[in-house]
mmCIF file of C-alpha atoms and ligand atoms in Angstrom:
data_model
loop_
_atom_site.group_PDB
_atom_site.id
_atom_site.type_symbol
_atom_site.label_atom_id
_atom_site.label_comp_id
_atom_site.label_asym_id
_atom_site.label_seq_id
_atom_site.Cartn_x
_atom_site.Cartn_y
_atom_site.Cartn_z
ATOM 1 C CA MET A 1 21.987 18.879 6.400
ATOM 2 C CA ARG A 2 19.522 18.701 3.268
ATOM 3 C CA VAL A 3 17.098 15.778 3.420
ATOM 4 C CA LEU A 4 14.161 15.247 1.122
ATOM 5 C CA ILE A 5 11.451 13.030 2.340
ATOM 6 C CA THR A 6 8.843 11.584 0.289
ATOM 7 C CA GLY A 7 5.533 10.918 1.936
ATOM 8 C CA VAL A 8 6.045 14.036 3.730
ATOM 9 C CA ALA A 9 2.371 14.649 4.547
ATOM 10 C CA GLY A 10 2.146 11.302 6.161
ATOM 11 C CA PHE A 11 2.143 10.371 9.695
ATOM 12 C CA ILE A 12 5.833 9.240 10.324
ATOM 13 C CA GLY A 13 7.167 11.870 7.509
ATOM 14 C CA SER A 14 5.301 14.811 9.313
ATOM 15 C CA HIS A 15 7.069 14.114 12.765
ATOM 16 C CA LEU A 16 10.399 13.346 11.030
ATOM 17 C CA ALA A 17 10.142 16.501 8.869
ATOM 18 C CA THR A 18 8.923 18.619 12.168
ATOM 19 C CA ARG A 19 11.842 17.135 13.905
ATOM 20 C CA LEU A 20 14.737 17.841 11.281
ATOM 21 C CA LEU A 21 13.294 21.393 10.753
ATOM 22 C CA ASN A 22 13.996 21.946 14.450
ATOM 23 C CA ASP A 23 17.251 20.756 14.415
ATOM 24 C CA GLY A 24 18.091 23.340 11.633
ATOM 25 C CA ASP A 25 18.086 20.958 8.882
ATOM 26 C CA THR A 26 16.466 21.783 5.593
ATOM 27 C CA VAL A 27 13.638 19.854 4.420
ATOM 28 C CA ILE A 28 12.335 19.253 1.171
ATOM 29 C CA GLY A 29 9.052 17.273 0.869
ATOM 30 C CA ILE A 30 7.155 15.354 -1.712
ATOM 31 C CA ASP A 31 3.670 14.101 -1.516
ATOM 32 C CA ASN A 32 0.655 13.725 -3.681
ATOM 33 C CA LEU A 33 -1.754 14.355 -0.721
ATOM 34 C CA CYS A 34 -3.777 11.215 -1.630
ATOM 35 C CA SER A 35 -3.639 10.439 2.207
ATOM 36 C CA GLY A 36 -1.743 12.918 4.126
ATOM 37 C CA ILE A 37 -3.957 13.880 7.125
ATOM 38 C CA GLU A 38 -1.881 17.092 8.444
ATOM 39 C CA PRO A 39 -1.060 20.229 6.887
ATOM 40 C CA VAL A 40 2.408 20.162 5.923
ATOM 41 C CA ASN A 41 4.493 21.976 8.395
ATOM 42 C CA PRO A 42 5.053 25.362 6.385
ATOM 43 C CA HIS A 43 8.978 25.399 6.619
ATOM 44 C CA VAL A 44 9.250 21.977 4.583
ATOM 45 C CA LEU A 45 9.692 23.094 0.907
ATOM 46 C CA PHE A 46 6.869 21.349 -0.111
ATOM 47 C CA HIS A 47 6.137 19.915 -3.851
ATOM 48 C CA ARG A 48 2.911 18.308 -4.267
ATOM 49 C CA ASN A 49 4.161 15.429 -6.692
ATOM 50 C CA ASP A 50 3.628 11.706 -7.572
ATOM 51 C CA VAL A 51 6.976 9.611 -6.775
ATOM 52 C CA ARG A 52 6.150 7.724 -10.138
ATOM 53 C CA SER A 53 6.435 11.023 -12.046
ATOM 54 C CA LEU A 54 9.935 12.362 -13.896
ATOM 55 C CA ALA A 55 8.960 15.667 -12.461
ATOM 56 C CA ILE A 56 10.527 14.986 -9.329
ATOM 57 C CA TYR A 57 14.072 14.617 -10.475
ATOM 58 C CA PRO A 58 15.156 18.176 -10.260
ATOM 59 C CA LEU A 59 14.143 18.329 -6.714
ATOM 60 C CA PHE A 60 17.066 15.960 -5.777
ATOM 61 C CA GLN A 61 19.725 18.390 -6.533
ATOM 62 C CA GLY A 62 21.846 19.052 -3.620
ATOM 63 C CA VAL A 63 20.089 17.009 -1.626
ATOM 64 C CA GLU A 64 22.513 14.524 1.204
ATOM 65 C CA VAL A 65 19.897 12.149 2.102
ATOM 66 C CA VAL A 66 16.413 10.598 0.890
ATOM 67 C CA VAL A 67 13.908 9.200 3.088
ATOM 68 C CA HIS A 68 11.647 7.350 1.281
ATOM 69 C CA LEU A 69 8.308 6.865 3.094
ATOM 70 C CA ALA A 70 5.358 7.489 0.347
ATOM 71 C CA ALA A 71 3.852 4.310 -0.216
ATOM 72 C CA LYS A 72 0.321 2.432 -0.551
ATOM 73 C CA ASN A 73 0.130 0.904 2.788
ATOM 74 C CA CYS A 74 -3.285 -0.192 3.708
ATOM 75 C CA LEU A 75 -3.270 -4.131 3.514
ATOM 76 C CA VAL A 76 -6.922 -4.529 2.219
ATOM 77 C CA ASP A 77 -6.603 -1.690 -0.242
ATOM 78 C CA CYS A 78 -3.179 -3.236 -1.483
ATOM 79 C CA LEU A 79 -4.841 -6.830 -1.812
ATOM 80 C CA ASP A 80 -8.008 -4.952 -3.643
ATOM 81 C CA ASP A 81 -5.836 -3.068 -6.140
ATOM 82 C CA PRO A 82 -2.622 -4.894 -6.648
ATOM 83 C CA VAL A 83 -1.933 -3.089 -9.825
ATOM 84 C CA GLU A 84 -1.933 0.295 -8.182
ATOM 85 C CA THR A 85 0.096 -1.065 -5.122
ATOM 86 C CA ALA A 86 2.990 -2.206 -7.396
ATOM 87 C CA GLY A 87 2.789 1.211 -9.554
ATOM 88 C CA VAL A 88 3.558 2.948 -6.314
ATOM 89 C CA ASN A 89 5.566 0.627 -3.988
ATOM 90 C CA VAL A 90 7.639 -0.775 -6.327
ATOM 91 C CA SER A 91 7.805 1.594 -9.756
ATOM 92 C CA GLY A 92 7.892 4.520 -7.445
ATOM 93 C CA THR A 93 10.422 3.338 -5.445
ATOM 94 C CA ALA A 94 12.461 2.508 -8.462
ATOM 95 C CA ASN A 95 11.792 6.331 -9.864
ATOM 96 C CA VAL A 96 12.718 7.810 -6.147
ATOM 97 C CA LEU A 97 16.110 5.635 -6.137
ATOM 98 C CA GLU A 98 16.958 7.044 -9.854
ATOM 99 C CA ALA A 99 16.219 10.303 -8.841
ATOM 100 C CA ALA A 100 18.618 10.119 -6.344
ATOM 101 C CA ARG A 101 21.211 8.277 -8.246
ATOM 102 C CA ARG A 102 21.017 10.829 -10.755
ATOM 103 C CA ALA A 103 21.490 13.652 -8.306
ATOM 104 C CA GLY A 104 24.411 12.180 -6.722
ATOM 105 C CA VAL A 105 22.648 11.653 -3.402
ATOM 106 C CA ARG A 106 24.806 9.225 -1.245
ATOM 107 C CA LYS A 107 22.241 7.948 1.381
ATOM 108 C CA PHE A 108 19.053 6.517 0.985
ATOM 109 C CA VAL A 109 16.453 5.576 3.845
ATOM 110 C CA TYR A 110 13.749 2.925 2.867
ATOM 111 C CA ALA A 111 10.467 2.395 4.824
ATOM 112 C CA ASP A 112 10.444 -1.191 5.086
ATOM 113 C CA THR A 113 7.767 -3.308 7.307
ATOM 114 C CA SER A 114 7.438 -5.943 9.767
ATOM 115 C CA ALA A 115 5.173 -7.513 7.281
ATOM 116 C CA GLU A 116 8.315 -9.045 5.793
ATOM 117 C CA TYR A 117 8.056 -11.202 8.871
ATOM 118 C CA GLU A 118 4.363 -12.357 8.102
ATOM 119 C CA GLY A 119 5.137 -16.098 7.555
ATOM 120 C CA VAL A 120 7.905 -16.387 10.011
ATOM 121 C CA LEU A 121 6.894 -18.044 13.143
ATOM 122 C CA GLY A 122 9.641 -17.811 15.318
ATOM 123 C CA PHE A 123 9.803 -14.922 17.664
ATOM 124 C CA PRO A 124 11.168 -12.131 18.302
ATOM 125 C CA SER A 125 11.702 -11.173 14.807
ATOM 126 C CA ARG A 126 15.471 -10.901 13.351
ATOM 127 C CA VAL A 127 16.210 -9.328 10.300
ATOM 128 C CA ASP A 128 17.953 -12.052 8.380
ATOM 129 C CA HIS A 129 14.869 -14.379 8.301
ATOM 130 C CA ILE A 130 11.657 -12.980 6.086
ATOM 131 C CA ALA A 131 8.678 -14.491 4.409
ATOM 132 C CA PRO A 132 6.368 -11.696 3.064
ATOM 133 C CA ARG A 133 3.181 -12.990 1.940
ATOM 134 C CA SER A 134 0.396 -10.156 1.448
ATOM 135 C CA VAL A 135 0.437 -7.982 -1.709
ATOM 136 C CA TYR A 136 1.386 -5.050 0.693
ATOM 137 C CA ALA A 137 4.270 -7.028 2.072
ATOM 138 C CA ARG A 138 5.245 -8.497 -1.117
ATOM 139 C CA SER A 139 5.011 -4.986 -2.950
ATOM 140 C CA LYS A 140 7.435 -3.897 0.034
ATOM 141 C CA ARG A 141 9.790 -6.225 -0.804
ATOM 142 C CA ALA A 142 10.234 -5.681 -4.364
ATOM 143 C CA GLY A 143 10.838 -1.776 -3.597
ATOM 144 C CA ALA A 144 13.744 -3.207 -0.706
ATOM 145 C CA MET A 145 15.280 -5.386 -3.746
ATOM 146 C CA PHE A 146 15.460 -2.358 -5.888
ATOM 147 C CA CYS A 147 17.544 -0.468 -3.032
ATOM 148 C CA GLU A 148 19.485 -3.508 -2.927
ATOM 149 C CA ALA A 149 20.272 -3.426 -6.537
ATOM 150 C CA TYR A 150 21.059 0.552 -6.177
ATOM 151 C CA GLN A 151 22.940 0.096 -3.341
ATOM 152 C CA GLU A 152 25.269 -2.935 -5.221
ATOM 153 C CA PHE A 153 25.581 -1.416 -8.394
ATOM 154 C CA HIS A 154 25.498 2.562 -7.918
ATOM 155 C CA GLY A 155 27.209 3.016 -4.528
ATOM 156 C CA LEU A 156 23.914 4.336 -2.779
ATOM 157 C CA ARG A 157 24.347 3.775 0.869
ATOM 158 C CA VAL A 158 20.931 2.352 1.702
ATOM 159 C CA THR A 159 19.413 1.902 5.331
ATOM 160 C CA MET A 160 16.406 -0.224 5.535
ATOM 161 C CA LEU A 161 13.661 0.418 8.285
ATOM 162 C CA ARG A 162 11.219 -2.215 9.262
ATOM 163 C CA TYR A 163 8.981 -0.252 11.140
ATOM 164 C CA PHE A 164 6.316 -2.252 13.601
ATOM 165 C CA ASN A 165 2.974 -0.974 14.237
ATOM 166 C CA VAL A 166 3.532 2.713 14.885
ATOM 167 C CA TYR A 167 1.181 4.568 16.802
ATOM 168 C CA GLY A 168 0.767 8.106 18.335
ATOM 169 C CA PRO A 169 -0.760 11.652 17.046
ATOM 170 C CA ALA A 170 -1.385 12.335 13.331
ATOM 171 C CA GLN A 171 -1.654 8.591 12.688
ATOM 172 C CA ASP A 172 -3.824 7.999 9.353
ATOM 173 C CA TRP A 173 -7.416 7.658 10.788
ATOM 174 C CA ARG A 174 -9.306 8.165 7.789
ATOM 175 C CA ARG A 175 -8.186 4.668 6.028
ATOM 176 C CA ARG A 176 -10.818 2.329 5.212
ATOM 177 C CA ILE A 177 -9.527 0.205 8.044
ATOM 178 C CA PRO A 178 -7.997 2.570 10.162
ATOM 179 C CA PRO A 179 -5.014 1.617 12.376
ATOM 180 C CA LEU A 180 -6.149 -0.015 15.494
ATOM 181 C CA MET A 181 -5.633 2.591 18.410
ATOM 182 C CA SER A 182 -7.198 5.548 16.151
ATOM 183 C CA ALA A 183 -9.915 3.430 15.172
ATOM 184 C CA PHE A 184 -10.613 1.988 18.953
ATOM 185 C CA ALA A 185 -10.042 5.917 20.292
ATOM 186 C CA ILE A 186 -12.594 7.388 17.741
ATOM 187 C CA SER A 187 -15.364 4.942 18.263
ATOM 188 C CA MET A 188 -14.844 4.707 22.157
ATOM 189 C CA LEU A 189 -14.874 8.607 22.501
ATOM 190 C CA LYS A 190 -17.760 9.141 20.002
ATOM 191 C CA GLY A 191 -19.680 6.695 22.361
ATOM 192 C CA GLU A 192 -19.730 3.576 20.095
ATOM 193 C CA ARG A 193 -18.551 0.365 20.493
ATOM 194 C CA PRO A 194 -14.922 -0.343 18.787
ATOM 195 C CA VAL A 195 -14.756 -3.024 16.264
ATOM 196 C CA ILE A 196 -12.229 -5.971 16.624
ATOM 197 C CA TYR A 197 -11.498 -8.490 13.666
ATOM 198 C CA GLY A 198 -10.763 -11.675 14.732
ATOM 199 C CA THR A 199 -10.912 -12.963 18.146
ATOM 200 C CA GLY A 200 -8.828 -9.930 19.518
ATOM 201 C CA GLU A 201 -5.851 -12.417 20.460
ATOM 202 C CA LYS A 202 -3.593 -11.398 17.700
ATOM 203 C CA ARG A 203 -0.421 -9.570 19.154
ATOM 204 C CA ARG A 204 1.288 -6.538 17.948
ATOM 205 C CA ASP A 205 4.544 -4.816 18.550
ATOM 206 C CA PHE A 206 3.328 -1.385 19.021
ATOM 207 C CA VAL A 207 6.078 1.520 18.787
ATOM 208 C CA TYR A 208 5.348 5.263 19.828
ATOM 209 C CA ILE A 209 5.981 7.660 16.990
ATOM 210 C CA ASP A 210 8.630 9.598 19.066
ATOM 211 C CA ASP A 211 10.490 6.439 19.363
ATOM 212 C CA VAL A 212 10.347 6.052 15.643
ATOM 213 C CA THR A 213 11.500 9.658 14.608
ATOM 214 C CA GLU A 214 14.640 9.132 16.997
ATOM 215 C CA PHE A 215 15.530 5.803 15.127
ATOM 216 C CA ASN A 216 15.095 7.619 11.920
ATOM 217 C CA LEU A 217 17.300 10.679 12.817
ATOM 218 C CA LEU A 218 19.832 8.052 14.112
ATOM 219 C CA ALA A 219 19.429 6.005 10.526
ATOM 220 C CA LEU A 220 20.092 9.153 8.466
ATOM 221 C CA LYS A 221 22.592 10.868 10.383
ATOM 222 C CA ASP A 222 24.759 7.837 11.616
ATOM 223 C CA ALA A 223 26.923 6.359 9.193
ATOM 224 C CA ARG A 224 27.104 3.166 11.208
ATOM 225 C CA THR A 225 23.818 2.457 9.686
ATOM 226 C CA ASP A 226 24.482 2.408 6.296
ATOM 227 C CA ARG A 227 23.826 -0.821 4.384
ATOM 228 C CA GLY A 228 21.972 -1.789 7.636
ATOM 229 C CA VAL A 229 18.641 -3.322 8.036
ATOM 230 C CA TYR A 230 16.962 -2.395 11.502
ATOM 231 C CA ASN A 231 13.595 -3.673 13.120
ATOM 232 C CA VAL A 232 11.950 -0.047 14.407
ATOM 233 C CA GLY A 233 9.690 -1.686 17.291
ATOM 234 C CA SER A 234 9.376 -1.795 20.802
ATOM 235 C CA GLY A 235 10.350 -5.366 21.837
ATOM 236 C CA ILE A 236 7.118 -5.651 23.841
ATOM 237 C CA ASN A 237 3.734 -7.150 22.110
ATOM 238 C CA TYR A 238 0.115 -6.984 23.355
ATOM 239 C CA SER A 239 -3.053 -8.613 22.173
ATOM 240 C CA VAL A 240 -5.601 -6.434 20.465
ATOM 241 C CA ASN A 241 -7.869 -7.095 23.158
ATOM 242 C CA GLU A 242 -4.828 -6.104 25.779
ATOM 243 C CA VAL A 243 -4.902 -3.067 23.919
ATOM 244 C CA PHE A 244 -8.958 -2.447 23.911
ATOM 245 C CA LEU A 245 -8.572 -2.868 27.546
ATOM 246 C CA ALA A 246 -5.806 -0.410 28.198
ATOM 247 C CA LEU A 247 -7.893 1.943 26.577
ATOM 248 C CA GLU A 248 -10.761 1.257 28.564
ATOM 249 C CA ASP A 249 -8.861 1.839 31.555
ATOM 250 C CA LEU A 250 -8.203 5.038 30.317
ATOM 251 C CA LEU A 251 -11.302 6.328 29.007
ATOM 252 C CA LYS A 252 -13.803 4.420 31.131
ATOM 253 C CA SER A 253 -16.372 4.103 28.171
ATOM 254 C CA GLY A 254 -18.521 1.040 29.419
ATOM 255 C CA LEU A 255 -18.637 -0.079 25.955
ATOM 256 C CA TRP A 256 -17.887 -3.506 24.960
ATOM 257 C CA PRO A 257 -15.987 -4.405 21.250
ATOM 258 C CA ILE A 258 -17.995 -5.702 18.886
ATOM 259 C CA TYR A 259 -16.096 -8.994 17.213
ATOM 260 C CA LYS A 260 -16.209 -9.063 13.444
ATOM 261 C CA ASP A 261 -14.638 -11.606 10.835
ATOM 262 C CA ASP A 262 -10.956 -11.575 10.801
ATOM 263 C CA LEU A 263 -9.147 -9.593 7.798
ATOM 264 C CA PRO A 264 -7.281 -11.893 5.219
ATOM 265 C CA GLY A 265 -3.686 -11.772 5.005
ATOM 266 C CA GLU A 266 -2.470 -10.413 8.660
ATOM 267 C CA ALA A 267 0.049 -11.959 11.004
ATOM 268 C CA GLN A 268 -1.022 -13.403 14.111
ATOM 269 C CA VAL A 269 1.969 -12.229 15.899
ATOM 270 C CA THR A 270 4.525 -9.283 15.489
ATOM 271 C CA LEU A 271 7.624 -8.694 17.819
ATOM 272 C CA ALA A 272 10.874 -7.196 16.801
ATOM 273 C CA ASP A 273 14.060 -8.016 18.231
ATOM 274 C CA ILE A 274 15.914 -5.061 19.039
ATOM 275 C CA ASP A 275 19.027 -6.197 20.304
ATOM 276 C CA SER A 276 21.233 -4.445 17.226
ATOM 277 C CA GLU A 277 19.089 -1.400 17.649
ATOM 278 C CA ARG A 278 19.603 -1.125 21.018
ATOM 279 C CA ARG A 279 23.492 -1.424 20.636
ATOM 280 C CA LEU A 280 23.748 1.694 18.389
ATOM 281 C CA GLY A 281 22.320 3.778 21.362
ATOM 282 C CA TRP A 282 18.545 3.795 20.722
ATOM 283 C CA GLN A 283 15.971 2.665 22.659
ATOM 284 C CA PRO A 284 12.239 2.952 22.834
ATOM 285 C CA HIS A 285 11.101 5.336 25.682
ATOM 286 C CA VAL A 286 7.335 5.447 25.647
ATOM 287 C CA GLY A 287 5.361 2.720 26.898
ATOM 288 C CA LEU A 288 1.579 1.614 26.084
ATOM 289 C CA ARG A 289 -0.100 3.606 28.805
ATOM 290 C CA GLU A 290 1.718 7.188 28.289
ATOM 291 C CA GLY A 291 1.464 6.406 24.470
ATOM 292 C CA LEU A 292 -2.521 5.655 24.489
ATOM 293 C CA GLU A 293 -2.862 8.867 26.608
ATOM 294 C CA ARG A 294 -0.861 11.314 24.045
ATOM 295 C CA SER A 295 -2.812 9.451 21.134
ATOM 296 C CA VAL A 296 -6.054 10.006 22.856
ATOM 297 C CA ALA A 297 -5.400 13.563 23.578
ATOM 298 C CA TYR A 298 -4.232 14.323 19.937
ATOM 299 C CA ILE A 299 -7.684 12.395 19.012
ATOM 300 C CA GLU A 300 -10.064 14.869 21.385
ATOM 301 C CA ARG A 301 -7.943 18.092 20.302
ATOM 302 C CA THR A 302 -7.506 17.484 16.213
ATOM 303 C CA VAL A 303 -10.090 14.480 15.342
ATOM 304 C CA LEU A 304 -12.935 15.269 17.547
ATOM 305 C CA GLY A 305 -12.653 18.475 18.494
ATOM 306 C CA GLU A 306 -12.770 19.423 22.333
ATOM 307 C CA SER A 307 -16.316 20.082 22.221
ATOM 308 C CA ARG A 308 -17.231 16.710 21.052
ATOM 309 C CA SER A 309 -15.233 14.962 23.537
ATOM 310 C CA PRO A 310 -17.169 13.475 26.331
ATOM 311 C CA SER A 311 -16.388 13.930 29.958
ATOM 312 C CA ARG A 312 -14.404 10.914 31.393
ATOM 313 C CA ARG A 313 -15.559 9.597 34.695
HETATM 314 N N1 NAD B 1 3.162 3.413 10.140
HETATM 315 C C1 NAD B 1 3.231 2.311 10.778
HETATM 316 O O1 NAD B 1 2.821 1.650 11.478
HETATM 317 C C2 NAD B 1 4.050 1.389 9.259
HETATM 318 C C3 NAD B 1 4.646 0.222 9.668
HETATM 319 C C4 NAD B 1 5.561 -0.613 8.523
HETATM 320 C C5 NAD B 1 5.609 0.375 7.581
HETATM 321 N N2 NAD B 1 5.443 1.557 7.328
HETATM 322 C C6 NAD B 1 5.995 2.250 5.899
HETATM 323 O O2 NAD B 1 6.452 3.673 6.467
HETATM 324 C C7 NAD B 1 5.944 4.322 5.430
HETATM 325 C C8 NAD B 1 5.097 6.118 5.964
HETATM 326 O O3 NAD B 1 3.948 5.294 6.531
HETATM 327 P P1 NAD B 1 2.689 6.129 7.070
HETATM 328 O O4 NAD B 1 2.259 5.501 8.455
HETATM 329 O O5 NAD B 1 3.670 7.526 7.565
HETATM 330 O O6 NAD B 1 2.059 6.405 6.083
HETATM 331 P P2 NAD B 1 0.919 7.216 5.710
HETATM 332 O O7 NAD B 1 -0.058 6.519 4.906
HETATM 333 O O8 NAD B 1 0.557 8.231 6.859
HETATM 334 O O9 NAD B 1 2.106 8.251 5.005
HETATM 335 C C9 NAD B 1 2.225 8.090 3.451
HETATM 336 C C10 NAD B 1 2.322 9.502 2.679
HETATM 337 O O10 NAD B 1 2.675 8.825 1.188
HETATM 338 C C11 NAD B 1 1.746 9.818 0.640
HETATM 339 N N3 NAD B 1 1.789 8.868 -1.110
HETATM 340 C C12 NAD B 1 1.077 7.822 -1.076
HETATM 341 N N4 NAD B 1 1.428 7.672 -2.466
HETATM 342 C C13 NAD B 1 2.025 8.852 -3.071
HETATM 343 C C14 NAD B 1 2.619 8.795 -4.260
HETATM 344 N N5 NAD B 1 2.260 7.707 -5.308
HETATM 345 N N6 NAD B 1 3.087 9.884 -4.573
HETATM 346 C C15 NAD B 1 3.380 10.702 -3.546
HETATM 347 N N7 NAD B 1 3.105 10.567 -2.206
HETATM 348 C C16 NAD B 1 2.171 9.693 -1.993
HETATM 349 C C17 NAD B 1 0.515 10.015 1.137
HETATM 350 O O11 NAD B 1 -0.499 10.910 0.609
HETATM 351 C C18 NAD B 1 0.813 10.079 2.512
HETATM 352 O O12 NAD B 1 0.923 11.103 2.729
HETATM 353 C C19 NAD B 1 5.406 3.610 4.444
HETATM 354 O O13 NAD B 1 6.279 3.357 3.127
HETATM 355 C C20 NAD B 1 4.875 2.286 5.147
HETATM 356 O O14 NAD B 1 4.492 1.485 4.325
HETATM 357 C C21 NAD B 1 4.503 2.212 8.201
#
């Protein structure tokens, strides 16, 4: 299969690319490297480019499936810069859809988000009831609506994946407010107190990257997912304080968190309903403890370097 991935240097894209290459597929990758943190797999046919550029059009020739992951996706950055956010997440998505249409691509996988459920108070979240509130969530919704239009009027077979809190090796730990697991583990391994925004009682559905990659593969290869919207979560949630305690149990740092003012626009609870995803034959396999162990091993090896890792009790 010839698959084109936008955002291929990012967290989810880099894992998917490597898995597809291992399966013998051809991967064409686009990324402007504005936040990609891992070297792109050398077997990816890589093009450093912006998804808003017309120069990406020729790259879609002969492509069977497009997986559109490139996005501006840090909530606070999106709030600070709505114009850039709309440019990348809305115009960029429209440009990728148009490139796909002109090249006759049949299947399109869109990276949607659990932020679509921000204003919905019933749990677990089902795909048919959404209420995006933040600039980020609304920009992803607008991108999703362009996907729906291309599906309706141009016959593109779209699958939308609402990722919940994906974590694991190669998660973007460099951003202004890094994702929770990385931020905690890096601080604690450095001997610094981790920062919790708010009371720590927000609950998140964390899903490990390998389980996400499995669902991505299913979405792009299984025609049953055409025209479908899916939650990619674990179906279990943990509070931020519980994640801290699980990490502390692992690292024995003896460090207590610093609580700071809450961040604007974040949902209090996320929890995926994954019944229909299970019916496709998929289910999450990696639990929190194992996922944290693997994430910490990556951070020690890659982010901090073995020599700087404090020995654990
Ligand atoms: N990771 C999660 O927990 C999560 C949750 C919900 C939704 N998502 C969505 O999944 C997708 C992938 O997320 P991720 O965690 O891999 O993010 P990431 O930030 O690690 O990767 C995104 C990649 O897109 C690239 N990119 C950004 N703007 C670009 C542009 N204008 N042109 C070309 N490339 C550009 C970046 O350089 C980066 O490599 C995003 O669309 C995100 O909104 C992720």
